[in-house]
mmCIF file of C-alpha atoms in Angstrom:
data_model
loop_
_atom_site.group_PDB
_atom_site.id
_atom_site.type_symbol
_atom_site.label_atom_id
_atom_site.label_comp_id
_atom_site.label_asym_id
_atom_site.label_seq_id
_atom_site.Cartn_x
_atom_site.Cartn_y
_atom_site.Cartn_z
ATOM 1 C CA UNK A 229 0.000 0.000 0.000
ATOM 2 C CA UNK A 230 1.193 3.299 -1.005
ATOM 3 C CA UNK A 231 2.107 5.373 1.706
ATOM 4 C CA UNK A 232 -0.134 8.511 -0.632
ATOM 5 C CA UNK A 233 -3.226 6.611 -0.146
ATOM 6 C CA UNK A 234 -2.459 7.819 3.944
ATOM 7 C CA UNK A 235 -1.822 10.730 3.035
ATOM 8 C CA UNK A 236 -4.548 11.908 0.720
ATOM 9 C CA UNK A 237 -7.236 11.124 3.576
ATOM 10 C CA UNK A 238 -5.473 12.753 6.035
ATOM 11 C CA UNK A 239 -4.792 15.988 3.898
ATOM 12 C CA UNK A 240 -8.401 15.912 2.729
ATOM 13 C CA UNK A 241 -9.230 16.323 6.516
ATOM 14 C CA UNK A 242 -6.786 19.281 7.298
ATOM 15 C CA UNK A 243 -8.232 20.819 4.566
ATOM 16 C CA UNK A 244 -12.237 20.387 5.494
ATOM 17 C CA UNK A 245 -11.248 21.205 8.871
ATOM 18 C CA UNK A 246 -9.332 24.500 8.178
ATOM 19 C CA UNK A 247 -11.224 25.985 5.605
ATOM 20 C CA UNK A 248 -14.123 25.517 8.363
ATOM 21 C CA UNK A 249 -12.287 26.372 11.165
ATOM 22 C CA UNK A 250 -11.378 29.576 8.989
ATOM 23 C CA UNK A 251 -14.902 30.119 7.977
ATOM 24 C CA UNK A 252 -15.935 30.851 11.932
ATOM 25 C CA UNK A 253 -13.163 32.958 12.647
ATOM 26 C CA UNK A 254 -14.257 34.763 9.465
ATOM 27 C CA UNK A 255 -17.865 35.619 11.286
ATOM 28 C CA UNK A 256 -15.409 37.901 13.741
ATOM 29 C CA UNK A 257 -12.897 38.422 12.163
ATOM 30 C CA UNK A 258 -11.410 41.153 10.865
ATOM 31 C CA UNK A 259 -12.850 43.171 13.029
ATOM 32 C CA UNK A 260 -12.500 45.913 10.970
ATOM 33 C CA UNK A 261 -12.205 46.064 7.384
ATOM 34 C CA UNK A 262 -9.336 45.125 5.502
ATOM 35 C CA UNK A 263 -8.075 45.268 1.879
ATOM 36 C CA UNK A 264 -5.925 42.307 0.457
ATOM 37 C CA UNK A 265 -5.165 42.180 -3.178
ATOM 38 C CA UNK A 266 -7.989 44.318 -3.986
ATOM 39 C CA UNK A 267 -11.082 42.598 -1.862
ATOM 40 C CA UNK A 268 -12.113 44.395 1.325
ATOM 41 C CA UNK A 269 -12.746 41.457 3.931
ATOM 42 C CA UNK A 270 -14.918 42.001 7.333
ATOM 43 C CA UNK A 271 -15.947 40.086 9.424
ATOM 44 C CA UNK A 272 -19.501 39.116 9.238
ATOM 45 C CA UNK A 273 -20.318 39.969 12.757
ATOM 46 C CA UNK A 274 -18.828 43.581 13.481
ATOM 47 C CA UNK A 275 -20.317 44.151 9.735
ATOM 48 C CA UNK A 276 -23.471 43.235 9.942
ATOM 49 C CA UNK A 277 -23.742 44.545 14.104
ATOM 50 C CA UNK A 278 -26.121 47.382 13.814
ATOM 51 C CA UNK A 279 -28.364 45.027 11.688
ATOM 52 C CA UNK A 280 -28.433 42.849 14.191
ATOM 53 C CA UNK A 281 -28.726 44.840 16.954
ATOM 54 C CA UNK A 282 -31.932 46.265 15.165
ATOM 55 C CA UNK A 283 -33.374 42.685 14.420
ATOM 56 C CA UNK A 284 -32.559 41.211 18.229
ATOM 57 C CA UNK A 285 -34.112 44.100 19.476
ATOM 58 C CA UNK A 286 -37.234 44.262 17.398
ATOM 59 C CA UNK A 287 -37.441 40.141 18.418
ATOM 60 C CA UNK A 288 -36.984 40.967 22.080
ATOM 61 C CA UNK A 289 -39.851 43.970 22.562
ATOM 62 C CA UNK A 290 -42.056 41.551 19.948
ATOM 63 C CA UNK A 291 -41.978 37.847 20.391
ATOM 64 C CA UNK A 292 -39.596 37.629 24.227
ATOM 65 C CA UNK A 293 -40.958 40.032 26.110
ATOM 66 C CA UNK A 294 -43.854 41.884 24.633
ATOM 67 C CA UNK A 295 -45.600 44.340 27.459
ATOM 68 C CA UNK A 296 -48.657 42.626 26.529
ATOM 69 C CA UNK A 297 -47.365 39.334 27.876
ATOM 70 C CA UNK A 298 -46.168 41.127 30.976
ATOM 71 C CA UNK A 299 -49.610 42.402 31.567
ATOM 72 C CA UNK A 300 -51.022 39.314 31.473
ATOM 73 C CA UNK A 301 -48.522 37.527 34.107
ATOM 74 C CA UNK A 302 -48.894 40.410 36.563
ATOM 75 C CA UNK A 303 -53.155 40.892 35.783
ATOM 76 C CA UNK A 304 -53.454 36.789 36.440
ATOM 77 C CA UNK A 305 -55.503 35.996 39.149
ATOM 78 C CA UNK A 306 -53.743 33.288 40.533
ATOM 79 C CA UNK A 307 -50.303 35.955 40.989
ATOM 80 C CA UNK A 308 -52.800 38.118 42.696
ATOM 81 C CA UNK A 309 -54.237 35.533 44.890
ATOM 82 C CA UNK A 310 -49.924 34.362 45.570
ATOM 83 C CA UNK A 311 -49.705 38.174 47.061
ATOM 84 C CA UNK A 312 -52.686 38.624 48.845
ATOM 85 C CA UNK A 313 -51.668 37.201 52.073
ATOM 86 C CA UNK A 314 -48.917 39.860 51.754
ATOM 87 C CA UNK A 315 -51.295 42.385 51.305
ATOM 88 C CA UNK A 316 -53.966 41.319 54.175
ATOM 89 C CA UNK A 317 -51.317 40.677 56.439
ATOM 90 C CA UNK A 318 -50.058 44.740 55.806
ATOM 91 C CA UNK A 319 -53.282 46.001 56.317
ATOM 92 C CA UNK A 320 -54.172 43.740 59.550
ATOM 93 C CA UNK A 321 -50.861 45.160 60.758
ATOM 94 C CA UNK A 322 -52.161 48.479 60.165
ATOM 95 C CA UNK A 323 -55.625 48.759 61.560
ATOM 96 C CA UNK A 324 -54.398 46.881 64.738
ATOM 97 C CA UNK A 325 -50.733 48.937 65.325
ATOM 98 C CA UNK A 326 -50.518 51.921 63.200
ATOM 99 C CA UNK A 327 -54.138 53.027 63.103
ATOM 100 C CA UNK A 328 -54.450 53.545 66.692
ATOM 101 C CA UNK A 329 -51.261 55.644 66.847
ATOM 102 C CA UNK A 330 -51.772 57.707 64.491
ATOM 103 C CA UNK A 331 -55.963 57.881 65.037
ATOM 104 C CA UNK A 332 -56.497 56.742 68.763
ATOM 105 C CA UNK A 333 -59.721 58.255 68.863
ATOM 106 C CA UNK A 334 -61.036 56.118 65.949
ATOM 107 C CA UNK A 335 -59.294 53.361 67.314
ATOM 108 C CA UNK A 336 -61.899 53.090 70.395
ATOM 109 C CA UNK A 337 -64.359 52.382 68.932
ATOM 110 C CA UNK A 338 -62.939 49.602 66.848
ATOM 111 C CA UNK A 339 -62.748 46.091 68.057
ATOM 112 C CA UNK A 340 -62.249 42.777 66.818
ATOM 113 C CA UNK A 341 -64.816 42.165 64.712
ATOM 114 C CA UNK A 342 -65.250 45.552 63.052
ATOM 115 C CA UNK A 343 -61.243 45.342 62.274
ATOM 116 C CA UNK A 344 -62.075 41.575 60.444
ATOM 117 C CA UNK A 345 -65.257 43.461 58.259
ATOM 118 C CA UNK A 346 -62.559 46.039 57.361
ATOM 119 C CA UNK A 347 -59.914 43.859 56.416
ATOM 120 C CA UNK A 348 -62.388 41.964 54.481
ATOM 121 C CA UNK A 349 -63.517 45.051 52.235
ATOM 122 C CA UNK A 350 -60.056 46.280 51.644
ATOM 123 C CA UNK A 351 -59.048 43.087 50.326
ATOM 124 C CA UNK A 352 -61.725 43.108 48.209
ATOM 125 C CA UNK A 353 -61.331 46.182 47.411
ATOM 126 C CA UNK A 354 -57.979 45.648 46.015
ATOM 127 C CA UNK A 355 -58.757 42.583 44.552
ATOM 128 C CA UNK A 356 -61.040 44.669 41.824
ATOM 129 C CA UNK A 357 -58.197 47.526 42.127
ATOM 130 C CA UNK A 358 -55.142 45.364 41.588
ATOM 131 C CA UNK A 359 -55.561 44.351 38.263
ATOM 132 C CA UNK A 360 -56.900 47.842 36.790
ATOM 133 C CA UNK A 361 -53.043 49.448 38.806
ATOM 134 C CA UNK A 362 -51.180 47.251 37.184
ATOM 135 C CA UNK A 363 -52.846 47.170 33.760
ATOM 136 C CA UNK A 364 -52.581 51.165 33.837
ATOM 137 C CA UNK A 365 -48.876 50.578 35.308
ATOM 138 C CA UNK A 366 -47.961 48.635 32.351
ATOM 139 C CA UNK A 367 -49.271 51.124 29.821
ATOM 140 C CA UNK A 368 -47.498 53.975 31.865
ATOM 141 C CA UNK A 369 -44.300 52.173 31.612
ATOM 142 C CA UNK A 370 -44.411 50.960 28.063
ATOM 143 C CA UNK A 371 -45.250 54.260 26.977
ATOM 144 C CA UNK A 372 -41.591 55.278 29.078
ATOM 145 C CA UNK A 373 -39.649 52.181 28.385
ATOM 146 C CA UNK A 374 -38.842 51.519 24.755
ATOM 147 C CA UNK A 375 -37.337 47.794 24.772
ATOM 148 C CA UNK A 376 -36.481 47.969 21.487
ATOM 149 C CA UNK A 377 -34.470 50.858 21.699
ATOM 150 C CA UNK A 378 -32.610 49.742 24.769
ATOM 151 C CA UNK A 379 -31.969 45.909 23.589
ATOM 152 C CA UNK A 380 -30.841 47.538 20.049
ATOM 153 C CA UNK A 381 -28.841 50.584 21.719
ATOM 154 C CA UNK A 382 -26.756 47.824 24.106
ATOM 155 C CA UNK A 383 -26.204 44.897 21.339
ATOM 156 C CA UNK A 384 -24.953 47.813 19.415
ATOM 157 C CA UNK A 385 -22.616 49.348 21.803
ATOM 158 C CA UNK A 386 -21.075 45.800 22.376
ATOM 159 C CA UNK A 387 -17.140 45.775 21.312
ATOM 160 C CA UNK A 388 -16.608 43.592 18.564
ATOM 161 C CA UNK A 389 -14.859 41.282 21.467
ATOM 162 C CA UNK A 390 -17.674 41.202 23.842
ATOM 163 C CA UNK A 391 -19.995 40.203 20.631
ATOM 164 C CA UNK A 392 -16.912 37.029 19.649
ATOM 165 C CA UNK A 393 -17.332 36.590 23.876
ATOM 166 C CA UNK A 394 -21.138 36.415 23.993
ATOM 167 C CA UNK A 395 -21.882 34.231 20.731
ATOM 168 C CA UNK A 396 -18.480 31.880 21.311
ATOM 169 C CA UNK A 397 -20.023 31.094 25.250
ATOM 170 C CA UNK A 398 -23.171 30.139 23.590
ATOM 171 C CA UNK A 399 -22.078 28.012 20.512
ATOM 172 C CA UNK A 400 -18.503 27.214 21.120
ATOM 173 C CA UNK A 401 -20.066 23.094 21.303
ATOM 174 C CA UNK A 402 -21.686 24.065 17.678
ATOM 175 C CA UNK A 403 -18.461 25.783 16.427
ATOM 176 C CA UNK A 404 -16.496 22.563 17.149
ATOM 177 C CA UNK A 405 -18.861 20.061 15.731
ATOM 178 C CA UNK A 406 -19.123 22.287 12.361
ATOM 179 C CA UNK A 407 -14.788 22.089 12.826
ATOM 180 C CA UNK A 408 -15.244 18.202 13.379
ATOM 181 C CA UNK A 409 -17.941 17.233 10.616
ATOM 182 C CA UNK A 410 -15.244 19.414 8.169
ATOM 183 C CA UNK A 411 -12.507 17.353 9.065
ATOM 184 C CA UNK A 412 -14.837 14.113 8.558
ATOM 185 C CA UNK A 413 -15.987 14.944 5.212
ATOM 186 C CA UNK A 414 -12.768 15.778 4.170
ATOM 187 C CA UNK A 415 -11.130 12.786 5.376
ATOM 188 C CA UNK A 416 -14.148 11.073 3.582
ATOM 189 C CA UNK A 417 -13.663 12.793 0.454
ATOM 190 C CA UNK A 418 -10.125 11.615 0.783
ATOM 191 C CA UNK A 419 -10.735 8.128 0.680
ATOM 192 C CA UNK A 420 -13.348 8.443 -2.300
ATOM 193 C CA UNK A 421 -10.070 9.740 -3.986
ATOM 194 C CA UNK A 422 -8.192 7.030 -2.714
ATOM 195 C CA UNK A 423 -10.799 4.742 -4.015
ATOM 196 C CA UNK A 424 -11.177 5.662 -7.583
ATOM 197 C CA UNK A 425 -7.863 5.853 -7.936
ATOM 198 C CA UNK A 426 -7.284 2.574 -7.089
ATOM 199 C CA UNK A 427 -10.166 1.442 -9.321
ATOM 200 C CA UNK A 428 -9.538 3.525 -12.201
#
């Protein structure tokens, strides 16, 4: 066996493996853009940023985290009902400790049973109120916070190394198997080489 028909494979793999390897650094890299033998290169990343910035942002404020979806988490009964016995255990506090200090008069005449019926009609009270707060909450703060704006404004303030940081941490296991399954076919290629070679 010719020692070529080794080496073919295994050169066939280098190659699918660097020219893939290459192609990733090539989504960062260069970071800015540079000129050789008359074509500008750029990375794909730090050239396409802003558009992506704009996109992830627009994806956030729409689909992630819409305020509408946030209304209806906060609105749902069964949060309200979770923070209730927050709530009724504030106000019992307060018609049995602060009331009287700050309205001893009032506080005479109020015993045990009156201080139950007014518990009981606050917290209904707020039960009916809670939801409409929050609802006009939400529209107050949509109408101040722009999540589009903010995702888009700090995704496009990111240095092209924080970007390479963020999207690296999150695929590096997808980088490497795209590396890997470069150097496979490769090798594989190699072999077909090998093969009709041999058969021709």
């Amino acid at each position: 066996m010719s020692i070529t028909w080794i080496i073919i494979p295994l050169i066939s793999a280098f190659i699918g493996w660097f020219t893939n390897w290459i192609a990733i650094k090539m989504l960062f890299h260069p970071r800015e853009p540079k000129k050789i033998l008359g074509f500008t290169f750029h990375g794909i990343f730090p050239k396409r940023q802003q558009v992506f910035a704009a996109r992830l942002g627009k994806l956030v404020s729409d689909e992630l985290l819409s305020f509408s979806d946030i209304s209806t988490k906060i609105t749902n009964p069964s949060n309200l009902k979770s923070v209730m016995p927050l709530i009724e255990k504030h106000i019992d506090r307060f018609l049995r400790e602060q009331l009287p200090e700050q309205m001893p008069l009032i506080s005479m005449f109020i015993g045990e049973s009156t201080i139950q019926e007014l518990k009981g009609v606050f917290v209904r009270q707020l039960e009916v109120l809670f939801p409409e707060i929050m609802q006009s909450y939400v529209h107050t703060l949509k109408e101040q916070l722009d999540l589009e704006a903010i995702v888009t404004q700090k995704v496009a303030g990111f240095s092209s190394d924080k970007m390479e940081q963020i999207l690296m941490s999150i695929m590096q296991k997808e980088f490497r198997f795209v590396e890997i399954i470069g150097g496979m076919l490769g090798f594989v290629i190699g072999l077909l080489q090998v093969l009709l070679t041999i058969l021709g």
